[in-house]
Amino acid sequence: MTPFGPWLPDQPIILNGHLRDAQNVTPKQSSYGPFKALTSGTEALGSRPYGGAGSFRDASGATHVFVGTEQELFELQDDGSWGDVSRVSGGAYTTGLTSFWRFVQFGDLCIATNWNDAPQVFTMSSDTNFAALGGSPPQARHIHTFRDFVVLGHTDNSAFEIAWSGINDAESWTAGTDQSDTQILPDGGIVQGFAGSDVLYIFQQARIRRMQYVGPPLIMQIDPITDSLGCAEPGSIAQFAGGAAFLSNDGFYMLQQDTLTPIGADMVDEWFRDDFNESYKYRMTAAADTKAKLIYWSYPSTQSVTGTPDTILMYNWTAKRWAYARVDNEGISRVYALGYTLDGLDALTTNIDNFDVPLDDQSLTGGNLQVNGFGSTYQLGPFSGDALEATIVTGDFEVHTSKRTFVSGVEPFVDTTEVTVATSARERMGDSIVYDSAEPIEVTGIASAESNGRFHRFRCVVASGATWDDATGIDIEAQLEGEA
């Protein structure tokens, strides 16, 4: 068997071990699994979400999910509906077209920012509406919690400013009081976001800084860990236990314990640059699935003329493998599933026979963090529907070096019978790639082929809705041309 190697679209096509395409699959340690359709786990919002959702547990352990639109803030209810929890005074919010809501937890508080309005606060165990955060904090694009502080970045005072609250007090913002203070970063460009817990990483356009709490009188020590490398897009930052991944101006990186590792160089960086619709880069969102060790980046491709995200790029940080899916969505987030009773499912479907979420799915049983997405009708749900049609394309093989060969059959090692194989043969690397007809596998497990040429490429397609777990590789039946 020839294993399906890593998907490396930036590498030369003649290297046998890697793939030319890995669409609608998830990368695993030594195989690829199905990428499943986005399902509807909630009722629809009235308009598109601006940024991802925030999901937290309050002081009693109850789960909350918040999301913001252009003018409103909502909380997900137990029956799957969205309750309007916008501020009572101050009028509708004014989230800008290229702005986004960010949510963090500070004890029993959920704090939200959208840049255009004052930061908002919601006591999760008791409040029914958000209100302006006390202490007159600045308006800000970015927010994070760090030890016993709330930290804001890119404020209405300066795009280079960070500000932090008083210690263990989210509503103390007087510089010099209770260890609250501000800092204008001297270089590195505007603040793009944060990541971290024991230390706080501050992402700028052309620099990354590490902030540590050292106590009075200095309070915070801020040191650069890069000279010129920063974050190109705030929505690309995905935090996970022990690190973060993000998009820089020269590709994708992972940051762990002050160490930066390029994870897309000579793999997918060039492919992504060609595929990414930069006119709508503000629609990018990211999330990490720590159980599957996968990082997801949702973004609009050049095929999306309206800017609606239509692609999810995936990286498995233990296998160091990539893949992608073409799926329309309105952004992704890590969400605590609330759980539903059978009666509560009435809010999601009127016909249980046609309901596309399995009844034992984590989004229905509740309590677990998982990556969810907003669908085209602004319904939040997990990627747990039917498997999408999956396409795996190999690199070009010289089955016999410098010799023309005849391929008579291909056996795909995929644990389903719903798979077809198409073969392309070329004499020269510059010749066009033309595939023969796609052939199903026979009872022997082999798909027939009649392919003459020096270079052979194979395209395996697993049908939409098929039940399968692993696509591992192929076996090729071939002989030198003219041999019996």
PDB file of N, CA and C in Angstrom, residues 7 15 25 88 95 161 240 251 261 280 298 305 310 326 351 461 465 477:
ATOM      1  N   TRP A   7      -0.987  16.564   2.851  1.00  0.00           N
ATOM      2  CA  TRP A   7      -1.412  17.464   1.767  1.00  0.00           C
ATOM      3  C   TRP A   7      -0.453  18.647   1.729  1.00  0.00           C
ATOM      4  N   LEU A  15       6.636  14.657  -6.315  1.00  0.00           N
ATOM      5  CA  LEU A  15       6.983  13.935  -5.096  1.00  0.00           C
ATOM      6  C   LEU A  15       5.851  12.974  -4.752  1.00  0.00           C
ATOM      7  N   VAL A  25     -12.047  16.651   4.158  1.00  0.00           N
ATOM      8  CA  VAL A  25     -11.542  15.609   5.045  1.00  0.00           C
ATOM      9  C   VAL A  25     -10.877  16.286   6.241  1.00  0.00           C
ATOM     10  N   VAL A  88     -30.327  48.063  28.213  1.00  0.00           N
ATOM     11  CA  VAL A  88     -31.634  48.697  28.289  1.00  0.00           C
ATOM     12  C   VAL A  88     -31.535  50.174  27.940  1.00  0.00           C
ATOM     13  N   THR A  95     -22.080  48.375  15.932  1.00  0.00           N
ATOM     14  CA  THR A  95     -20.923  47.597  15.497  1.00  0.00           C
ATOM     15  C   THR A  95     -20.626  47.889  14.030  1.00  0.00           C
ATOM     16  N   GLU A 161      -2.291  50.982  22.108  1.00  0.00           N
ATOM     17  CA  GLU A 161      -2.428  50.958  23.562  1.00  0.00           C
ATOM     18  C   GLU A 161      -3.028  49.650  24.066  1.00  0.00           C
ATOM     19  N   PHE A 240      -5.222  27.568  22.372  1.00  0.00           N
ATOM     20  CA  PHE A 240      -5.475  26.247  22.927  1.00  0.00           C
ATOM     21  C   PHE A 240      -4.553  26.071  24.116  1.00  0.00           C
ATOM     22  N   GLY A 251       2.702  33.787   6.539  1.00  0.00           N
ATOM     23  CA  GLY A 251       2.167  32.447   6.656  1.00  0.00           C
ATOM     24  C   GLY A 251       1.677  32.118   8.050  1.00  0.00           C
ATOM     25  N   THR A 261       6.952  28.619  15.665  1.00  0.00           N
ATOM     26  CA  THR A 261       7.223  27.577  14.679  1.00  0.00           C
ATOM     27  C   THR A 261       6.390  27.823  13.442  1.00  0.00           C
ATOM     28  N   TYR A 280     -12.296  40.645   2.153  1.00  0.00           N
ATOM     29  CA  TYR A 280     -13.186  40.357   3.282  1.00  0.00           C
ATOM     30  C   TYR A 280     -12.429  39.657   4.400  1.00  0.00           C
ATOM     31  N   SER A 298     -11.797  29.609   9.557  1.00  0.00           N
ATOM     32  CA  SER A 298     -12.886  29.862   8.611  1.00  0.00           C
ATOM     33  C   SER A 298     -12.608  31.175   7.897  1.00  0.00           C
ATOM     34  N   VAL A 305     -17.922  35.798  -3.677  1.00  0.00           N
ATOM     35  CA  VAL A 305     -17.994  37.175  -4.183  1.00  0.00           C
ATOM     36  C   VAL A 305     -18.656  38.112  -3.192  1.00  0.00           C
ATOM     37  N   ASP A 310     -16.578  30.566   3.152  1.00  0.00           N
ATOM     38  CA  ASP A 310     -16.987  29.338   2.467  1.00  0.00           C
ATOM     39  C   ASP A 310     -15.944  28.234   2.577  1.00  0.00           C
ATOM     40  N   ARG A 326     -14.806  22.854   1.949  1.00  0.00           N
ATOM     41  CA  ARG A 326     -15.610  23.916   1.338  1.00  0.00           C
ATOM     42  C   ARG A 326     -17.003  23.829   1.940  1.00  0.00           C
ATOM     43  N   ASN A 351     -40.150  17.713  13.127  1.00  0.00           N
ATOM     44  CA  ASN A 351     -40.209  16.318  12.697  1.00  0.00           C
ATOM     45  C   ASN A 351     -38.915  15.637  13.102  1.00  0.00           C
ATOM     46  N   VAL A 461     -12.726   9.657  -4.551  1.00  0.00           N
ATOM     47  CA  VAL A 461     -13.871  10.433  -4.084  1.00  0.00           C
ATOM     48  C   VAL A 461     -14.768   9.538  -3.247  1.00  0.00           C
ATOM     49  N   GLY A 465     -22.500  11.631   2.399  1.00  0.00           N
ATOM     50  CA  GLY A 465     -23.389  10.823   3.228  1.00  0.00           C
ATOM     51  C   GLY A 465     -22.877   9.445   3.547  1.00  0.00           C
ATOM     52  N   GLU A 477      -2.278  -1.541  -9.340  1.00  0.00           N
ATOM     53  CA  GLU A 477      -1.954  -2.686 -10.192  1.00  0.00           C
ATOM     54  C   GLU A 477      -1.427  -2.154 -11.518  1.00  0.00           C
TER      55      GLU A 477
END
